[in-house]
Amino acid sequence: MSDLDDLYQEIILDHDRSPRNYGRVENATHSAEGYNPLCGDRLFVTLRAGERIEEIRFEAQACSIAKASASLMTLHARERTIDDARKLAAAFEAMVRGSGDPAADLGELVALAGVRRFPSRIRCATLPWQAVLDALSRSPR
Ligand code: ZN
């Protein structure tokens, strides 16, 4: 394993152990559930957004990959415009499927790039982003 793999592994373990933005947003404008039957991951995303995503949280009963991905997602989606968040979701999905544009600024999200070597885990990593897209596609409450 390379040093980079070690670093990425460390980021995933850290977010699995201490997930950021865990819980539910009060007065959420959008929410969605995500379910990945391949692994049994379930998660619930709530967010409050106007022009931008002001706050975003998640709850999950999920594997470490899905939980770490959700935790990292909340950090990277926050304060983005809805359009921007959609673009980031697409860039992330492309990365884990191995068709990513390396120019996209994914920050710490690159820690999950390794799942492309494990096709059965790709859904675990993309589930939180799909839930966000699903939430944003619904009319605000
Ligand atoms: Zn999973």
PDB file of N, CA and C in Angstrom, residues 1 3 10 21 24 28 30 32 36 48 50 66-68 79 90 96 98 100 107 113 115 121 124 132-135:
ATOM      1  N   MET A   1       0.836  -1.203   0.000  1.00  0.00           N
ATOM      2  CA  MET A   1       0.000   0.000   0.000  1.00  0.00           C
ATOM      3  C   MET A   1       0.873   1.256   0.000  1.00  0.00           C
ATOM      4  N   ASP A   3       1.801   5.377   0.519  1.00  0.00           N
ATOM      5  CA  ASP A   3       1.525   6.350   1.583  1.00  0.00           C
ATOM      6  C   ASP A   3       0.186   7.038   1.348  1.00  0.00           C
ATOM      7  N   GLU A  10      -6.936   6.461   6.302  1.00  0.00           N
ATOM      8  CA  GLU A  10      -7.023   7.172   7.571  1.00  0.00           C
ATOM      9  C   GLU A  10      -8.203   8.150   7.554  1.00  0.00           C
ATOM     10  N   ASN A  21     -21.465  16.365  11.043  1.00  0.00           N
ATOM     11  CA  ASN A  21     -22.831  16.764  10.677  1.00  0.00           C
ATOM     12  C   ASN A  21     -23.814  15.599  10.740  1.00  0.00           C
ATOM     13  N   ARG A  24     -30.188  15.541  12.242  1.00  0.00           N
ATOM     14  CA  ARG A  24     -31.167  16.129  11.325  1.00  0.00           C
ATOM     15  C   ARG A  24     -31.146  17.635  11.419  1.00  0.00           C
ATOM     16  N   ALA A  28     -35.711  21.874   8.027  1.00  0.00           N
ATOM     17  CA  ALA A  28     -35.128  21.479   6.737  1.00  0.00           C
ATOM     18  C   ALA A  28     -36.060  21.857   5.593  1.00  0.00           C
ATOM     19  N   HIS A  30     -35.353  20.487   2.480  1.00  0.00           N
ATOM     20  CA  HIS A  30     -35.301  19.317   1.610  1.00  0.00           C
ATOM     21  C   HIS A  30     -34.852  18.095   2.415  1.00  0.00           C
ATOM     22  N   ALA A  32     -34.292  13.503   1.870  1.00  0.00           N
ATOM     23  CA  ALA A  32     -34.454  12.290   1.064  1.00  0.00           C
ATOM     24  C   ALA A  32     -33.812  11.122   1.780  1.00  0.00           C
ATOM     25  N   ASN A  36     -29.295   1.334  -0.304  1.00  0.00           N
ATOM     26  CA  ASN A  36     -28.446   0.568  -1.206  1.00  0.00           C
ATOM     27  C   ASN A  36     -28.629  -0.915  -0.908  1.00  0.00           C
ATOM     28  N   ARG A  48     -31.086  22.463   4.595  1.00  0.00           N
ATOM     29  CA  ARG A  48     -31.810  23.718   4.460  1.00  0.00           C
ATOM     30  C   ARG A  48     -31.076  24.532   3.410  1.00  0.00           C
ATOM     31  N   GLY A  50     -31.426  27.855   0.435  1.00  0.00           N
ATOM     32  CA  GLY A  50     -32.072  28.914  -0.326  1.00  0.00           C
ATOM     33  C   GLY A  50     -31.303  28.965  -1.623  1.00  0.00           C
ATOM     34  N   ALA A  66     -19.992   4.065   3.198  1.00  0.00           N
ATOM     35  CA  ALA A  66     -21.155   4.936   3.012  1.00  0.00           C
ATOM     36  C   ALA A  66     -21.185   6.033   4.076  1.00  0.00           C
ATOM     37  N   LYS A  67     -20.839   5.675   5.308  1.00  0.00           N
ATOM     38  CA  LYS A  67     -20.847   6.655   6.388  1.00  0.00           C
ATOM     39  C   LYS A  67     -19.764   7.711   6.186  1.00  0.00           C
ATOM     40  N   ALA A  68     -18.572   7.270   5.825  1.00  0.00           N
ATOM     41  CA  ALA A  68     -17.479   8.221   5.575  1.00  0.00           C
ATOM     42  C   ALA A  68     -17.807   9.103   4.384  1.00  0.00           C
ATOM     43  N   GLU A  79     -22.609  25.245   1.893  1.00  0.00           N
ATOM     44  CA  GLU A  79     -22.281  26.579   1.375  1.00  0.00           C
ATOM     45  C   GLU A  79     -22.141  26.641  -0.134  1.00  0.00           C
ATOM     46  N   ALA A  90     -21.788  15.067  -9.574  1.00  0.00           N
ATOM     47  CA  ALA A  90     -21.462  14.421 -10.853  1.00  0.00           C
ATOM     48  C   ALA A  90     -19.968  14.127 -10.940  1.00  0.00           C
ATOM     49  N   VAL A  96     -15.467   7.973  -8.711  1.00  0.00           N
ATOM     50  CA  VAL A  96     -15.522   6.628  -8.137  1.00  0.00           C
ATOM     51  C   VAL A  96     -15.844   5.570  -9.191  1.00  0.00           C
ATOM     52  N   GLY A  98     -14.388   5.770 -12.030  1.00  0.00           N
ATOM     53  CA  GLY A  98     -13.150   5.679 -12.786  1.00  0.00           C
ATOM     54  C   GLY A  98     -13.154   6.442 -14.090  1.00  0.00           C
ATOM     55  N   GLY A 100     -13.359   9.862 -13.967  1.00  0.00           N
ATOM     56  CA  GLY A 100     -13.307  11.215 -13.423  1.00  0.00           C
ATOM     57  C   GLY A 100     -12.428  12.180 -14.179  1.00  0.00           C
ATOM     58  N   GLY A 107     -11.192  17.965  -3.364  1.00  0.00           N
ATOM     59  CA  GLY A 107     -10.674  18.058  -2.002  1.00  0.00           C
ATOM     60  C   GLY A 107     -10.465  16.680  -1.386  1.00  0.00           C
ATOM     61  N   ALA A 113     -11.611   7.619  -3.862  1.00  0.00           N
ATOM     62  CA  ALA A 113     -11.328   7.211  -5.243  1.00  0.00           C
ATOM     63  C   ALA A 113     -11.028   5.716  -5.338  1.00  0.00           C
ATOM     64  N   VAL A 115     -12.474   3.192  -4.174  1.00  0.00           N
ATOM     65  CA  VAL A 115     -13.590   2.238  -4.296  1.00  0.00           C
ATOM     66  C   VAL A 115     -13.794   1.792  -5.738  1.00  0.00           C
ATOM     67  N   ARG A 121     -18.704  -1.885  -4.096  1.00  0.00           N
ATOM     68  CA  ARG A 121     -18.779  -0.840  -3.079  1.00  0.00           C
ATOM     69  C   ARG A 121     -19.045   0.547  -3.659  1.00  0.00           C
ATOM     70  N   CYS A 124     -22.056   2.217  -2.359  1.00  0.00           N
ATOM     71  CA  CYS A 124     -21.896   2.686  -0.969  1.00  0.00           C
ATOM     72  C   CYS A 124     -21.399   4.133  -0.971  1.00  0.00           C
ATOM     73  N   VAL A 132     -28.679  13.366  -1.875  1.00  0.00           N
ATOM     74  CA  VAL A 132     -28.700  14.833  -1.963  1.00  0.00           C
ATOM     75  C   VAL A 132     -29.373  15.279  -3.266  1.00  0.00           C
ATOM     76  N   LEU A 133     -28.999  14.636  -4.364  1.00  0.00           N
ATOM     77  CA  LEU A 133     -29.606  14.995  -5.651  1.00  0.00           C
ATOM     78  C   LEU A 133     -31.107  14.763  -5.607  1.00  0.00           C
ATOM     79  N   ASP A 134     -31.493  13.652  -4.991  1.00  0.00           N
ATOM     80  CA  ASP A 134     -32.902  13.305  -4.854  1.00  0.00           C
ATOM     81  C   ASP A 134     -33.623  14.383  -4.022  1.00  0.00           C
ATOM     82  N   ALA A 135     -32.992  14.770  -2.912  1.00  0.00           N
ATOM     83  CA  ALA A 135     -33.589  15.803  -2.039  1.00  0.00           C
ATOM     84  C   ALA A 135     -33.738  17.116  -2.806  1.00  0.00           C
TER      85      ALA A 135
END
